[in-house]
Amino acid sequence: MISAPITFIEPDLGDIATTGPAHDSYGRRINYLRVSLTDRCNFRCFYCMPAVGMQFAPPPELLSNAELLRLMPILARSGFEKIRLTGGEPTLRRDLVSLVEAMAHTPGITEVSMTTNALRLAELARPLAAAGLKRLNISIDSLDAERFRQITRGGDLARVWAGIEASEQAGLTPLKLNCVVVRGVNDDEVVELARLTIDRPWQMRFIEVMPLVGVADVADGGVVPSAELIERIDQALGIEFVGWFGADPARTYKIPGARGSLGFISSVSDPFCATCNRMRLTADGKLHLCLLRDNEVDLRETLRSGAADDEIEALIRYAVHTKPWGHGLPQGIKPTLRGMSQLGG
Ligand code: SAM
Ligand code: SF4
């Protein structure tokens, strides 16, 4: 596996601020929470879940709608502004539309977006947009229906396209499409996927495959460094660097004259830990502090113990403060606790 060193800065181990937007001990402002609504999925993408043997959390272990909605204003007070719903597959969550509506109307939360496999978007895009959902990231790893079926272990590409169309019609734009690139599986399609952006105002994003629990071996020899993809697409279509914007993990490129753009997420070959602004809330109520580390803080038990809002806010601020600087892939340290379907990407 190719891994660049992660530049380290010294932590500030002083007191944890009790008001104002939360910063971690390295001075990073953490304002973006990826909320996993379920660990279940209607696909079984080979780089995300093992084919058999998945253990899903029993429903009582998941945060209820009431618990999630109680957390929203407390998160907003702690400085979280953007919420991204994910999973597993977030569209499997019952009452998704009303949940989105309540989240989107929380003062201080400026944007609710979602990452999805799009299978249910043909019916859900319009009500979600009406409820206040702002944007969508949609996973699409192949343009070939048979290969798509194999990668997702049963997924129907035609329904994904219908979901993409419905999202555009509902105004859930600009759309971002995510492709996890795995060498020898779909890396021969990157030029065709990039070509989609010539006529459509989408961002096509190429993600380096990461070694998560249950499927860690797909990253052994499977990672195609973004630099190699950029070179290949450049030779075929000619692309230019546009920029690397704030906390967006994607470096943005463009085919000259294209309506859309290209994004490259190099979590393995060139990590972006210095600009990380995010944490994750698992469906079973743990704040997961770094995607590729095991550090967690349990919110669910505190919520269920009868704690006051102030106590919950103090725990959230403590979690932000203790966020690790970066992942340990360059040192060969892989996460051991959870798979990607439990973390939400
Ligand atoms: N089910 C939704 C979907 O697929 O878009 C949301 C959850 S999924 C876990 C979120 C993102 O993680 C997707 O874009 C997916 O492609 C990506 N992902 C899953 N496993 C990955 C891995 N091993 N390495 C890199 N990205 C991965
Ligand atoms: Fe499901 Fe998304 Fe994981 Fe694929 S990547 S198995 S769609 S959670």
Coordinates of C-alpha atoms and ligand atoms in Angstrom, one line a residue, residues 39-49 86-90 115-117 139 141 151-152 180 340-342 344, ligand 2:
D39 CA -25.6 -0.1 9.6
R40 CA -27.8 -2.1 7.2
C41 CA -27.7 -1.9 3.4
N42 CA -29.5 -3.1 0.3
F43 CA -26.2 -3.6 -1.5
R44 CA -23.1 -5.6 -0.4
C45 CA -20.3 -3.7 -2.1
F46 CA -17.3 -6.0 -2.0
Y47 CA -14.9 -3.1 -0.7
C48 CA -17.4 -2.2 2.1
M49 CA -19.0 -5.4 3.5
T86 CA -25.1 8.2 5.7
G87 CA -25.1 4.5 6.6
G88 CA -25.1 1.7 5.7
E89 CA -27.8 2.9 3.4
P90 CA -29.5 6.0 4.9
T115 CA -24.5 10.0 0.8
T116 CA -26.5 7.2 -0.8
N117 CA -26.4 4.3 -3.3
S139 CA -22.1 6.1 -5.3
D141 CA -18.5 2.5 -9.3
I151 CA -19.2 -4.9 -7.4
T152 CA -22.4 -4.2 -5.4
V180 CA -14.2 3.8 -5.2
M340 CA -17.2 1.2 6.5
S341 CA -20.9 0.3 6.5
Q342 CA -20.9 1.1 10.3
G344 CA -20.6 6.0 6.8
Ligands
SF4_2 FE1 -24.0 -0.3 1.1 FE2 -22.8 2.0 0.7 FE3 -21.4 0.0 1.7 FE4 -22.1 -0.2 -0.8 S1 -20.7 1.3 0.1 S2 -22.4 -1.8 0.8 S3 -24.1 0.8 -0.8 S4 -23.1 1.0 2.7

